Short mmCIF file of C-alpha atoms and ligand atoms in Angstrom, two decimals:
data_model
loop_
_atom_site.label_atom_id
_atom_site.label_comp_id
_atom_site.label_asym_id
_atom_site.label_seq_id
_atom_site.Cartn_x
_atom_site.Cartn_y
_atom_site.Cartn_z
CA UNK A 8 -34.42 0.39 -4.59
CA UNK A 9 -35.28 1.18 -8.17
CA UNK A 10 -32.61 -0.19 -11.09
CA UNK A 11 -32.41 3.29 -12.32
CA UNK A 12 -31.61 6.95 -11.54
CA UNK A 13 -32.56 9.75 -13.60
CA UNK A 14 -30.38 12.33 -14.83
CA UNK A 15 -32.70 15.49 -15.67
CA UNK A 16 -30.44 17.64 -18.17
CA UNK A 17 -32.41 20.87 -20.17
CA UNK A 18 -35.12 19.01 -20.22
CA UNK A 19 -33.92 15.59 -21.26
CA UNK A 20 -34.35 12.67 -19.12
CA UNK A 21 -31.75 9.81 -18.79
CA UNK A 22 -31.81 6.86 -16.96
CA UNK A 23 -28.55 5.33 -15.46
CA UNK A 24 -28.23 1.83 -14.21
CA UNK A 25 -27.94 1.32 -10.67
CA UNK A 26 -25.40 -1.71 -9.45
CA UNK A 27 -25.00 -3.42 -6.31
CA UNK A 28 -22.33 -5.11 -4.65
CA UNK A 29 -22.38 -8.37 -2.70
CA UNK A 30 -22.03 -5.89 0.89
CA UNK A 31 -24.82 -4.35 -0.77
CA UNK A 32 -23.07 -1.06 -2.03
CA UNK A 33 -24.57 0.74 -4.67
CA UNK A 34 -23.44 2.84 -7.37
CA UNK A 35 -24.70 4.86 -10.46
CA UNK A 36 -23.37 3.33 -14.08
CA UNK A 37 -22.58 6.83 -15.97
CA UNK A 38 -20.22 4.77 -18.30
CA UNK A 39 -22.76 5.51 -21.22
CA UNK A 40 -23.51 9.26 -20.03
CA UNK A 41 -21.51 10.77 -22.04
CA UNK A 42 -22.28 9.06 -25.45
CA UNK A 43 -26.00 9.65 -24.39
CA UNK A 44 -26.19 13.23 -23.24
CA UNK A 45 -22.21 14.48 -24.20
CA UNK A 46 -21.95 15.01 -20.51
CA UNK A 47 -18.90 13.77 -18.44
CA UNK A 48 -18.90 13.47 -14.48
CA UNK A 49 -16.00 15.28 -12.34
CA UNK A 50 -14.54 14.54 -9.40
CA UNK A 51 -11.22 15.50 -8.64
CA UNK A 52 -9.21 12.94 -6.84
CA UNK A 53 -11.83 10.72 -7.23
CA UNK A 54 -13.19 11.03 -4.19
CA UNK A 55 -16.86 9.20 -5.27
CA UNK A 56 -16.01 7.42 -8.26
CA UNK A 57 -15.93 3.71 -8.34
CA UNK A 58 -12.90 2.85 -11.06
CA UNK A 59 -13.86 -1.08 -11.05
CA UNK A 60 -16.18 -3.93 -9.57
CA UNK A 61 -13.64 -6.10 -7.33
CA UNK A 62 -14.10 -8.72 -5.47
CA UNK A 63 -10.74 -8.95 -3.69
CA UNK A 64 -11.49 -6.45 -0.44
CA UNK A 65 -14.17 -4.90 1.28
CA UNK A 66 -13.97 -1.99 3.41
CA UNK A 67 -16.93 -0.23 5.12
CA UNK A 68 -15.43 3.32 5.95
CA UNK A 69 -18.32 4.22 8.18
CA UNK A 70 -17.99 1.05 10.56
CA UNK A 71 -14.25 0.42 10.19
CA UNK A 72 -14.27 -2.96 8.60
CA UNK A 73 -11.74 -4.19 5.76
CA UNK A 74 -12.11 -8.03 4.87
CA UNK A 75 -9.82 -9.71 2.20
CA UNK A 76 -11.96 -12.35 0.17
CA UNK A 77 -14.75 -12.46 3.03
CA UNK A 78 -12.02 -12.78 5.70
CA UNK A 79 -12.03 -10.34 8.36
CA UNK A 80 -8.58 -8.25 9.01
CA UNK A 81 -8.21 -9.13 13.03
CA UNK A 82 -9.21 -12.82 11.52
CA UNK A 83 -6.37 -12.74 9.49
CA UNK A 84 -4.23 -10.83 11.25
CA UNK A 85 -4.63 -13.40 13.97
CA UNK A 86 -4.53 -16.57 12.27
CA UNK A 87 -2.54 -16.52 9.06
CA UNK A 88 0.99 -16.12 7.94
CA UNK A 89 1.84 -12.95 5.12
CA UNK A 90 2.31 -15.33 2.16
CA UNK A 91 -0.97 -16.93 3.12
CA UNK A 92 -2.78 -13.74 2.77
CA UNK A 93 -0.39 -13.53 -0.49
CA UNK A 94 -1.86 -16.40 -1.94
CA UNK A 95 -5.33 -15.41 -0.60
CA UNK A 96 -5.27 -12.05 -2.23
CA UNK A 97 -3.70 -13.47 -5.38
CA UNK A 98 -5.57 -16.77 -6.04
CA UNK A 99 -8.83 -15.88 -4.42
CA UNK A 100 -8.68 -18.19 -1.92
CA UNK A 101 -7.07 -19.77 1.20
CA UNK A 102 -4.68 -22.69 0.37
CA UNK A 103 -4.90 -26.14 1.58
CA UNK A 104 -1.64 -27.41 3.78
CA UNK A 105 -0.46 -29.37 0.26
CA UNK A 106 -0.63 -25.92 -1.90
CA UNK A 107 0.82 -23.91 0.96
CA UNK A 108 3.74 -26.20 1.36
CA UNK A 109 4.22 -26.63 -2.01
CA UNK A 110 3.61 -22.50 -2.61
CA UNK A 111 6.26 -21.67 -0.04
CA UNK A 112 8.67 -24.21 -2.24
CA UNK A 113 8.15 -22.46 -4.74
CA UNK A 114 8.70 -18.71 -3.82
CA UNK A 115 11.63 -20.14 -1.82
CA UNK A 116 13.41 -21.24 -5.04
CA UNK A 117 13.07 -18.06 -6.53
CA UNK A 118 14.55 -15.72 -3.74
CA UNK A 119 18.03 -15.13 -5.36
CA UNK A 120 18.31 -12.33 -7.47
CA UNK A 121 20.84 -12.20 -10.73
CA UNK A 122 24.18 -11.15 -9.73
CA UNK A 123 24.37 -8.27 -12.32
CA UNK A 124 21.64 -6.36 -10.02
CA UNK A 125 24.77 -5.42 -8.01
CA UNK A 126 26.12 -3.32 -10.59
CA UNK A 127 23.10 -1.38 -10.94
CA UNK A 128 23.07 -1.29 -6.98
CA UNK A 129 26.36 -0.15 -7.29
CA UNK A 130 25.52 2.78 -9.56
CA UNK A 131 23.45 4.55 -6.76
CA UNK A 132 24.99 6.96 -4.25
CA UNK A 133 24.99 6.12 -0.82
CA UNK A 134 22.10 9.29 -0.28
CA UNK A 135 19.75 6.99 -2.53
CA UNK A 136 16.28 6.71 -0.63
CA UNK A 137 15.63 2.89 -0.80
CA UNK A 138 12.03 3.31 -2.25
CA UNK A 139 13.89 4.94 -5.41
CA UNK A 140 16.13 1.93 -5.70
CA UNK A 141 13.17 -0.33 -4.86
CA UNK A 142 11.46 0.63 -7.71
CA UNK A 143 14.36 1.18 -9.98
CA UNK A 144 15.03 -2.60 -9.11
CA UNK A 145 11.69 -4.00 -9.93
CA UNK A 146 11.62 -2.11 -13.24
CA UNK A 147 15.24 -3.77 -13.74
CA UNK A 148 13.19 -6.99 -13.61
CA UNK A 149 11.57 -6.58 -16.67
CA UNK A 150 15.40 -6.46 -18.33
CA UNK A 151 16.10 -9.77 -16.64
CA UNK A 152 13.11 -11.66 -17.49
CA UNK A 153 11.97 -10.15 -20.80
CA UNK A 154 9.52 -12.57 -21.49
CA UNK A 155 7.68 -10.80 -18.74
CA UNK A 156 7.32 -7.87 -20.78
CA UNK A 157 4.28 -9.12 -22.42
CA UNK A 158 1.21 -9.42 -20.32
CA UNK A 159 -0.54 -11.83 -22.59
CA UNK A 160 1.19 -14.87 -21.99
CA UNK A 161 -0.21 -17.90 -20.94
CA UNK A 162 -1.09 -18.20 -17.02
CA UNK A 163 1.79 -20.33 -16.35
CA UNK A 164 4.27 -17.54 -17.68
CA UNK A 165 2.57 -14.80 -15.98
CA UNK A 166 2.28 -16.84 -12.41
CA UNK A 167 6.22 -17.49 -12.97
CA UNK A 168 6.43 -13.57 -12.94
CA UNK A 169 4.28 -13.35 -10.21
CA UNK A 170 6.27 -15.86 -8.20
CA UNK A 171 9.30 -14.12 -8.80
CA UNK A 172 8.42 -10.55 -7.63
CA UNK A 173 7.15 -11.82 -4.32
CA UNK A 174 10.20 -13.62 -3.64
CA UNK A 175 12.35 -11.60 -4.76
CA UNK A 176 11.08 -8.26 -3.27
CA UNK A 177 12.44 -8.91 0.34
CA UNK A 178 15.92 -9.47 -1.07
CA UNK A 179 15.89 -6.29 -2.96
CA UNK A 180 14.85 -4.52 -0.60
CA UNK A 181 16.93 -5.52 2.03
CA UNK A 182 19.96 -5.07 -0.71
CA UNK A 183 18.86 -1.60 -1.16
CA UNK A 184 18.96 -1.18 2.65
CA UNK A 185 22.73 -2.57 2.59
CA UNK A 186 23.72 -0.91 -0.01
CA UNK A 187 22.87 2.42 1.22
CA UNK A 188 25.17 2.05 4.81
CA UNK A 189 27.53 0.34 2.50
CA UNK A 190 27.67 -3.29 4.16
CA UNK A 191 28.43 -6.15 2.13
CA UNK A 192 25.08 -7.88 1.06
CA UNK A 193 23.82 -11.43 2.65
CA UNK A 194 22.06 -13.78 0.45
CA UNK A 195 18.63 -15.69 1.58
CA UNK A 196 18.75 -18.30 3.49
CA UNK A 197 16.23 -20.46 2.22
CA UNK A 198 15.29 -22.58 5.58
CA UNK A 199 14.06 -19.90 7.00
CA UNK A 200 10.39 -18.36 6.40
CA UNK A 201 9.35 -15.37 4.03
CA UNK A 202 9.76 -13.06 6.99
CA UNK A 203 12.82 -14.31 8.89
CA UNK A 204 14.71 -14.61 5.55
CA UNK A 205 14.31 -10.66 5.06
CA UNK A 206 15.25 -9.93 8.48
CA UNK A 207 18.00 -12.03 7.83
CA UNK A 208 19.08 -10.18 5.08
CA UNK A 209 18.60 -6.76 6.45
CA UNK A 210 20.22 -7.51 9.98
CA UNK A 211 22.68 -10.27 9.01
CA UNK A 212 26.28 -10.12 7.85
CA UNK A 213 27.85 -12.59 5.52
CA UNK A 214 30.87 -13.50 7.90
CA UNK A 215 28.44 -14.71 10.94
CA UNK A 216 24.70 -16.13 11.37
CA UNK A 217 22.31 -13.99 12.50
CA UNK A 218 19.69 -15.35 15.14
CA UNK A 219 16.08 -14.22 13.58
CA UNK A 220 14.09 -13.55 16.94
CA UNK A 221 10.92 -15.01 16.46
CA UNK A 222 9.13 -12.33 18.15
CA UNK A 223 10.25 -9.62 15.74
CA UNK A 224 9.59 -11.87 12.92
CA UNK A 225 5.74 -12.36 14.03
CA UNK A 226 5.31 -8.88 14.84
CA UNK A 227 6.54 -7.73 11.19
CA UNK A 228 4.56 -10.51 9.40
CA UNK A 229 1.83 -9.14 11.38
CA UNK A 230 2.10 -5.52 9.78
CA UNK A 231 2.98 -6.99 6.04
CA UNK A 232 -0.27 -8.89 6.88
CA UNK A 233 -2.00 -5.48 8.02
CA UNK A 234 -0.88 -3.69 4.92
CA UNK A 235 -1.57 -6.30 2.01
CA UNK A 236 -4.69 -4.63 0.46
CA UNK A 237 -6.78 -1.70 0.73
CA UNK A 238 -8.62 -1.81 -2.65
CA UNK A 239 -8.68 1.42 -4.80
CA UNK A 240 -6.17 3.60 -2.83
CA UNK A 241 -3.72 5.74 -4.37
CA UNK A 242 -0.78 3.13 -5.27
CA UNK A 243 -3.20 0.40 -6.33
CA UNK A 244 -5.20 2.40 -8.86
CA UNK A 245 -1.63 3.51 -10.25
CA UNK A 246 -0.94 -0.19 -10.75
CA UNK A 247 -4.13 -0.60 -12.30
CA UNK A 248 -4.04 2.34 -14.80
CA UNK A 249 -0.30 1.53 -15.80
CA UNK A 250 -1.35 -2.08 -16.08
CA UNK A 251 -4.50 -1.13 -18.44
CA UNK A 252 -2.11 -0.06 -20.86
CA UNK A 253 -0.54 -3.50 -20.85
CA UNK A 254 2.28 -2.57 -20.03
CA UNK A 255 4.12 -5.54 -17.83
CA UNK A 256 3.48 -6.48 -14.23
CA UNK A 257 6.96 -5.22 -12.96
CA UNK A 258 6.21 -1.90 -14.44
CA UNK A 259 3.17 -1.48 -12.99
CA UNK A 260 4.36 -2.65 -9.67
CA UNK A 261 7.44 -0.18 -9.51
CA UNK A 262 5.02 2.85 -10.39
CA UNK A 263 2.89 1.42 -7.69
CA UNK A 264 5.90 1.79 -5.73
CA UNK A 265 6.36 5.24 -6.79
CA UNK A 266 3.23 6.36 -5.96
CA UNK A 267 2.96 4.92 -2.52
CA UNK A 268 6.49 6.62 -1.87
CA UNK A 269 4.46 9.80 -1.19
CA UNK A 270 3.69 11.42 2.56
CA UNK A 271 0.03 11.35 2.31
CA UNK A 272 0.18 7.81 1.10
CA UNK A 273 2.57 5.08 2.32
CA UNK A 274 5.47 7.79 3.08
CA UNK A 275 3.28 8.73 6.16
CA UNK A 276 5.04 6.09 8.19
CA UNK A 277 8.25 7.69 7.89
CA UNK A 278 6.72 11.24 8.25
CA UNK A 279 4.80 10.40 11.29
CA UNK A 280 8.44 9.38 13.42
CA UNK A 281 9.91 12.73 11.83
CA UNK A 282 7.15 14.60 12.79
CA UNK A 283 7.05 12.94 16.20
CA UNK A 284 11.01 13.27 16.69
CA UNK A 285 10.28 17.06 15.85
CA UNK A 286 8.19 17.70 18.57
CA UNK A 287 10.16 16.06 20.92
CA UNK A 288 13.36 18.10 20.05
CA UNK A 289 11.11 21.31 20.10
CA UNK A 290 10.15 20.31 23.83
CA UNK A 291 7.28 18.06 23.23
CA UNK A 292 4.32 20.66 23.68
CA UNK A 293 1.87 18.52 21.91
CA UNK A 294 -0.67 21.28 21.77
CA UNK A 295 1.49 23.85 19.80
CA UNK A 296 1.59 21.58 17.28
CA UNK A 297 -2.24 20.64 16.95
CA UNK A 298 -2.58 24.20 16.37
CA UNK A 299 -0.25 24.15 13.31
CA UNK A 300 -2.17 21.33 12.16
CA UNK A 301 -5.35 23.34 12.21
CA UNK A 302 -3.93 26.21 11.21
CA UNK A 303 -5.19 26.58 7.56
CA UNK A 304 -2.09 29.14 6.52
CA UNK A 305 0.16 26.22 8.02
CA UNK A 306 0.62 23.41 5.62
CA UNK A 307 1.44 21.13 8.65
CA UNK A 308 -0.68 18.12 8.71
CA UNK A 309 -0.72 15.62 11.80
CA UNK A 310 0.65 12.85 9.75
CA UNK A 311 -0.80 9.34 10.86
CA UNK A 312 -4.27 10.98 10.90
CA UNK A 313 -7.23 11.04 8.69
CA UNK A 314 -8.26 8.38 6.09
CA UNK A 315 -9.88 9.23 2.78
CA UNK A 316 -12.09 5.86 3.44
CA UNK A 317 -11.98 5.50 7.16
CA UNK A 318 -14.38 7.87 9.22
CA UNK A 319 -14.95 6.22 12.28
CA UNK A 320 -11.73 4.37 12.79
CA UNK A 321 -9.05 2.19 10.78
CA UNK A 322 -9.61 -1.49 11.97
CA UNK A 323 -5.77 -1.93 11.24
CA UNK A 324 -4.73 0.89 13.59
CA UNK A 325 -6.70 -0.67 16.50
CA UNK A 326 -4.39 -3.77 15.69
CA UNK A 327 -1.23 -1.83 15.51
CA UNK A 328 -1.37 -0.17 18.31
CA UNK A 329 -1.99 -3.18 20.65
CA UNK A 330 0.86 -4.61 18.39
CA UNK A 331 3.04 -2.08 19.34
CA UNK A 332 2.31 -2.34 23.10
CA UNK A 333 3.15 -5.74 22.67
CA UNK A 334 6.17 -5.69 20.75
CA UNK A 335 7.98 -2.79 22.89
CA UNK A 336 6.83 -4.86 25.96
CA UNK A 337 8.35 -7.86 24.80
CA UNK A 338 11.25 -6.29 23.28
CA UNK A 339 11.41 -4.37 26.76
CA UNK A 340 12.50 -1.42 24.38
CA UNK A 341 10.92 2.15 26.02
CA UNK A 342 10.46 4.78 23.42
CA UNK A 343 9.95 8.36 24.37
CA UNK A 344 8.39 9.26 21.06
CA UNK A 345 5.27 6.38 22.08
CA UNK A 346 4.25 8.87 24.84
CA UNK A 347 4.11 11.97 22.50
CA UNK A 348 1.82 9.72 20.18
CA UNK A 349 -0.14 8.49 22.69
CA UNK A 350 -0.22 12.41 24.09
CA UNK A 351 -1.32 13.60 20.71
CA UNK A 352 -3.78 10.99 19.96
CA UNK A 353 -5.77 11.28 22.89
CA UNK A 354 -5.75 15.51 21.97
CA UNK A 355 -6.23 14.57 18.56
CA UNK A 356 -9.37 12.80 19.41
CA UNK A 357 -10.84 15.25 21.74
CA UNK A 358 -10.51 18.14 19.77
CA UNK A 359 -13.75 19.45 17.72
CA UNK A 360 -11.82 20.38 14.38
CA UNK A 361 -10.21 16.60 14.45
CA UNK A 362 -13.84 15.36 15.93
CA UNK A 363 -15.89 17.28 13.09
CA UNK A 364 -13.67 15.80 10.07
CA UNK A 365 -13.57 12.63 11.74
CA UNK A 366 -10.02 12.61 11.54
CA UNK A 367 -8.98 9.11 13.47
CA UNK A 368 -5.36 7.80 13.70
CA UNK A 369 -4.59 5.80 10.69
CA UNK A 370 -2.65 2.80 9.71
CA UNK A 371 0.84 4.47 9.59
CA UNK A 372 0.55 6.49 13.01
CA UNK A 373 1.43 3.35 15.02
CA UNK A 374 3.24 1.22 12.41
CA UNK A 375 6.76 3.45 12.64
CA UNK A 376 7.02 2.63 15.88
CA UNK A 377 7.28 -1.14 15.93
CA UNK A 378 9.29 -0.90 12.77
CA UNK A 379 11.69 1.44 14.96
CA UNK A 380 11.50 -0.95 18.16
CA UNK A 381 12.23 -3.57 15.84
CA UNK A 382 15.66 -1.81 14.41
CA UNK A 383 14.43 -0.60 11.00
CA UNK A 384 15.62 2.45 9.75
CA UNK A 385 13.13 5.21 9.33
CA UNK A 386 13.81 5.52 5.43
CA UNK A 387 13.22 1.90 5.04
CA UNK A 388 9.15 2.18 6.91
CA UNK A 389 7.78 2.60 3.69
CA UNK A 390 10.12 0.14 1.88
CA UNK A 391 7.87 -2.51 4.32
CA UNK A 392 4.73 -1.16 3.48
CA UNK A 393 5.65 -1.40 -0.33
CA UNK A 394 6.62 -5.35 0.69
CA UNK A 395 3.16 -5.59 2.66
CA UNK A 396 1.29 -4.13 -0.42
CA UNK A 397 2.74 -6.20 -3.11
CA UNK A 398 0.27 -9.38 -2.89
CA UNK A 399 -2.44 -6.61 -3.10
CA UNK A 400 -0.96 -4.96 -6.13
CA UNK A 401 -0.44 -8.30 -8.03
CA UNK A 402 -4.08 -9.45 -6.94
CA UNK A 403 -5.76 -5.79 -8.21
CA UNK A 404 -3.49 -6.08 -11.72
CA UNK A 405 -4.58 -9.87 -12.08
CA UNK A 406 -8.49 -8.97 -11.60
CA UNK A 407 -8.19 -6.04 -14.16
CA UNK A 408 -6.31 -8.46 -16.63
CA UNK A 409 -8.84 -10.83 -16.58
CA UNK A 410 -11.57 -8.53 -16.21
CA UNK A 411 -10.31 -7.00 -19.61
CA UNK A 412 -10.54 -3.73 -18.28
CA UNK A 413 -10.20 -1.02 -20.53
CA UNK A 414 -7.31 1.56 -20.65
CA UNK A 415 -7.61 4.27 -17.75
CA UNK A 416 -8.27 7.36 -19.30
CA UNK A 417 -9.94 10.15 -17.39
CA UNK A 418 -11.82 13.15 -19.03
CA UNK A 419 -11.45 16.89 -17.91
CA UNK A 420 -13.27 20.33 -18.29
CA UNK A 421 -10.76 22.15 -20.16
CA UNK A 422 -10.45 25.63 -18.34
CA UNK A 423 -7.64 27.34 -20.79
CA UNK A 424 -7.29 29.83 -23.63
CA UNK A 425 -10.21 29.26 -26.51
CA UNK A 426 -8.39 29.39 -29.84
CA UNK A 427 -6.31 32.40 -30.91
CA UNK A 428 -3.90 33.63 -33.72
CA UNK A 429 -0.44 32.93 -33.68
CA UNK A 430 1.41 36.20 -32.79
CA UNK A 431 2.53 38.00 -35.82
CA UNK A 432 0.32 35.77 -38.45
N1 LIG B 523 -4.20 16.95 9.81
C1 LIG B 523 -4.76 18.18 9.79
N2 LIG B 523 -6.04 18.33 8.87
C2 LIG B 523 -6.67 17.42 8.37
C3 LIG B 523 -5.66 16.20 8.41
C4 LIG B 523 -4.60 16.12 8.71
N3 LIG B 523 -3.85 14.64 9.04
N4 LIG B 523 -6.28 15.06 7.46
C5 LIG B 523 -7.16 16.26 6.94
N5 LIG B 523 -7.23 17.46 7.35
C6 LIG B 523 -8.17 17.99 7.05
C7 LIG B 523 -8.04 19.14 5.78
O1 LIG B 523 -7.36 20.35 5.87
C8 LIG B 523 -10.05 19.08 4.89
O2 LIG B 523 -10.02 19.92 6.04
P1 LIG B 523 -11.06 21.43 5.41
O3 LIG B 523 -12.25 20.53 5.52
O4 LIG B 523 -11.41 22.15 6.78
O5 LIG B 523 -10.51 22.18 4.53
C9 LIG B 523 -10.31 17.61 5.93
O6 LIG B 523 -9.56 17.35 7.03
C10 LIG B 523 -10.75 16.88 5.19
O7 LIG B 523 -9.28 16.56 4.57
P2 LIG B 523 -8.81 16.12 2.96
O8 LIG B 523 -7.36 16.39 3.18
O9 LIG B 523 -10.15 17.25 2.01
O10 LIG B 523 -9.41 14.48 2.65
P3 LIG B 523 -8.68 13.62 1.89
O11 LIG B 523 -9.66 12.34 1.89
O12 LIG B 523 -8.15 14.17 0.53
O13 LIG B 523 -7.11 13.10 2.29
C11 LIG B 523 -5.56 12.02 3.75
C12 LIG B 523 -7.04 12.01 3.43
C13 LIG B 523 -5.24 10.63 4.78
C14 LIG B 523 -4.89 12.58 2.49
C15 LIG B 523 -5.22 13.07 4.82
O14 LIG B 523 -6.53 13.08 6.08
C16 LIG B 523 -4.22 13.32 5.40
O15 LIG B 523 -3.06 13.93 4.62
N6 LIG B 523 -3.50 13.09 6.18
C17 LIG B 523 -2.15 12.70 6.64
C18 LIG B 523 -1.42 11.83 5.75
C19 LIG B 523 -1.42 10.38 6.33
O16 LIG B 523 -1.47 9.88 7.56
N7 LIG B 523 -1.48 9.75 5.36
C20 LIG B 523 -1.52 8.03 5.70
C21 LIG B 523 -3.11 7.45 5.03
S1 LIG B 523 -3.12 5.94 5.66
C22 LIG B 523 -2.30 4.75 5.02
C23 LIG B 523 -2.48 4.66 3.32
O17 LIG B 523 -3.65 4.25 3.27
O18 LIG B 523 -1.81 5.19 2.48
#
């Protein structure tokens, strides 16, 4: 393949370098186009725009491939723990046994949050959505650790900020939930592993020990792995853009949590279960809801279907679907919405509208069913996604900083009024 693409405009020819990634992905580099020609490119929603070169995650949407740092998501989901995957994403390689032991100890050392966080929590009404509470608590970390405000400090200091948020995220997530239901907070039990500790804080009571079911903990750990990174998605791009202004790690992550919250992104897991519940309450007529999803005058979309990048299948959805069956079996739970989900999936996969648009179940279609079986309330589903995505956000923030990327600042084509006289002048 040639090293340049040629663009001809008004009799002028511009040579645009072609760059190639390690998996042979090719891109036309237009970064100097405006300086040379005065032209910009336009691509609403960045559907065909690469914002960075990254060595963290490789994704092939046509083939349904997802790799982190060269390891397949299937291998990681089967063989790793979430904390190991976090290490892999953030530090670039899997830890040795000794490194991992030291890492776990370090994370464990920081699981508590400052008692003054309780005052912030107390200020939230019980109707507060836990995602809003979580993003506020993450921003509040800047107040408790003011040195974290400067991302240009030494690596050891930046790494301490990273360790702190990895350690405290489950504590803040569980506290957001306890505060919502008006129950007393349960402090971390540092004898437990990362995911079991979260379950202990979420479902335990201060007055009595809580026995974490290892099957539940293993299932949740796998779900966290499946959400750990997904290259330049909406929330990750948000984290990188916010961080590119040299805002702190915690402010960047908090922005990512807010971006994730929307129902077209991470909020879809809550929206899927609400949709399935609605269909059930409405008599379970999946055909009626399929027709609504296809009707362009109806804003309803089949939540949990479609993906910006995956156009054949979402490899995470395959793993999750199997995990959902395993979890329901092992816990002896029967969930009527699972049948509705399977019915909808079957119809959509055989429906011309969905086939033509390459709309397949995504990661969020079955994750909510597992969360429900594990006893996690619906409003906490997207918080689970945020806990899982945290290492990806951190790794991408770190990479953006280390690549010394410029501030994120897209251009536009102006379509408003041209200059006109001010009334009365
Ligand atoms: N139900 C019905 N029609 C759909 C759906 C859906 N879920 N998704 C896309 N379409 C149609 C859309 O109307 C459009 O049709 P047409 O070409 O006739 O105008 C076509 O498919 C392409 O859709 P798009 O909105 O242009 O595609 P996009 O890449 O901008 O959006 C998406 C991707 C995920 C936002 C979208 O598929 C969607 O809204 N899905 C439902 C929400 C959801 O499940 N989100 C979770 C995504 S996976 C988790 C994560 O990583 O965040």
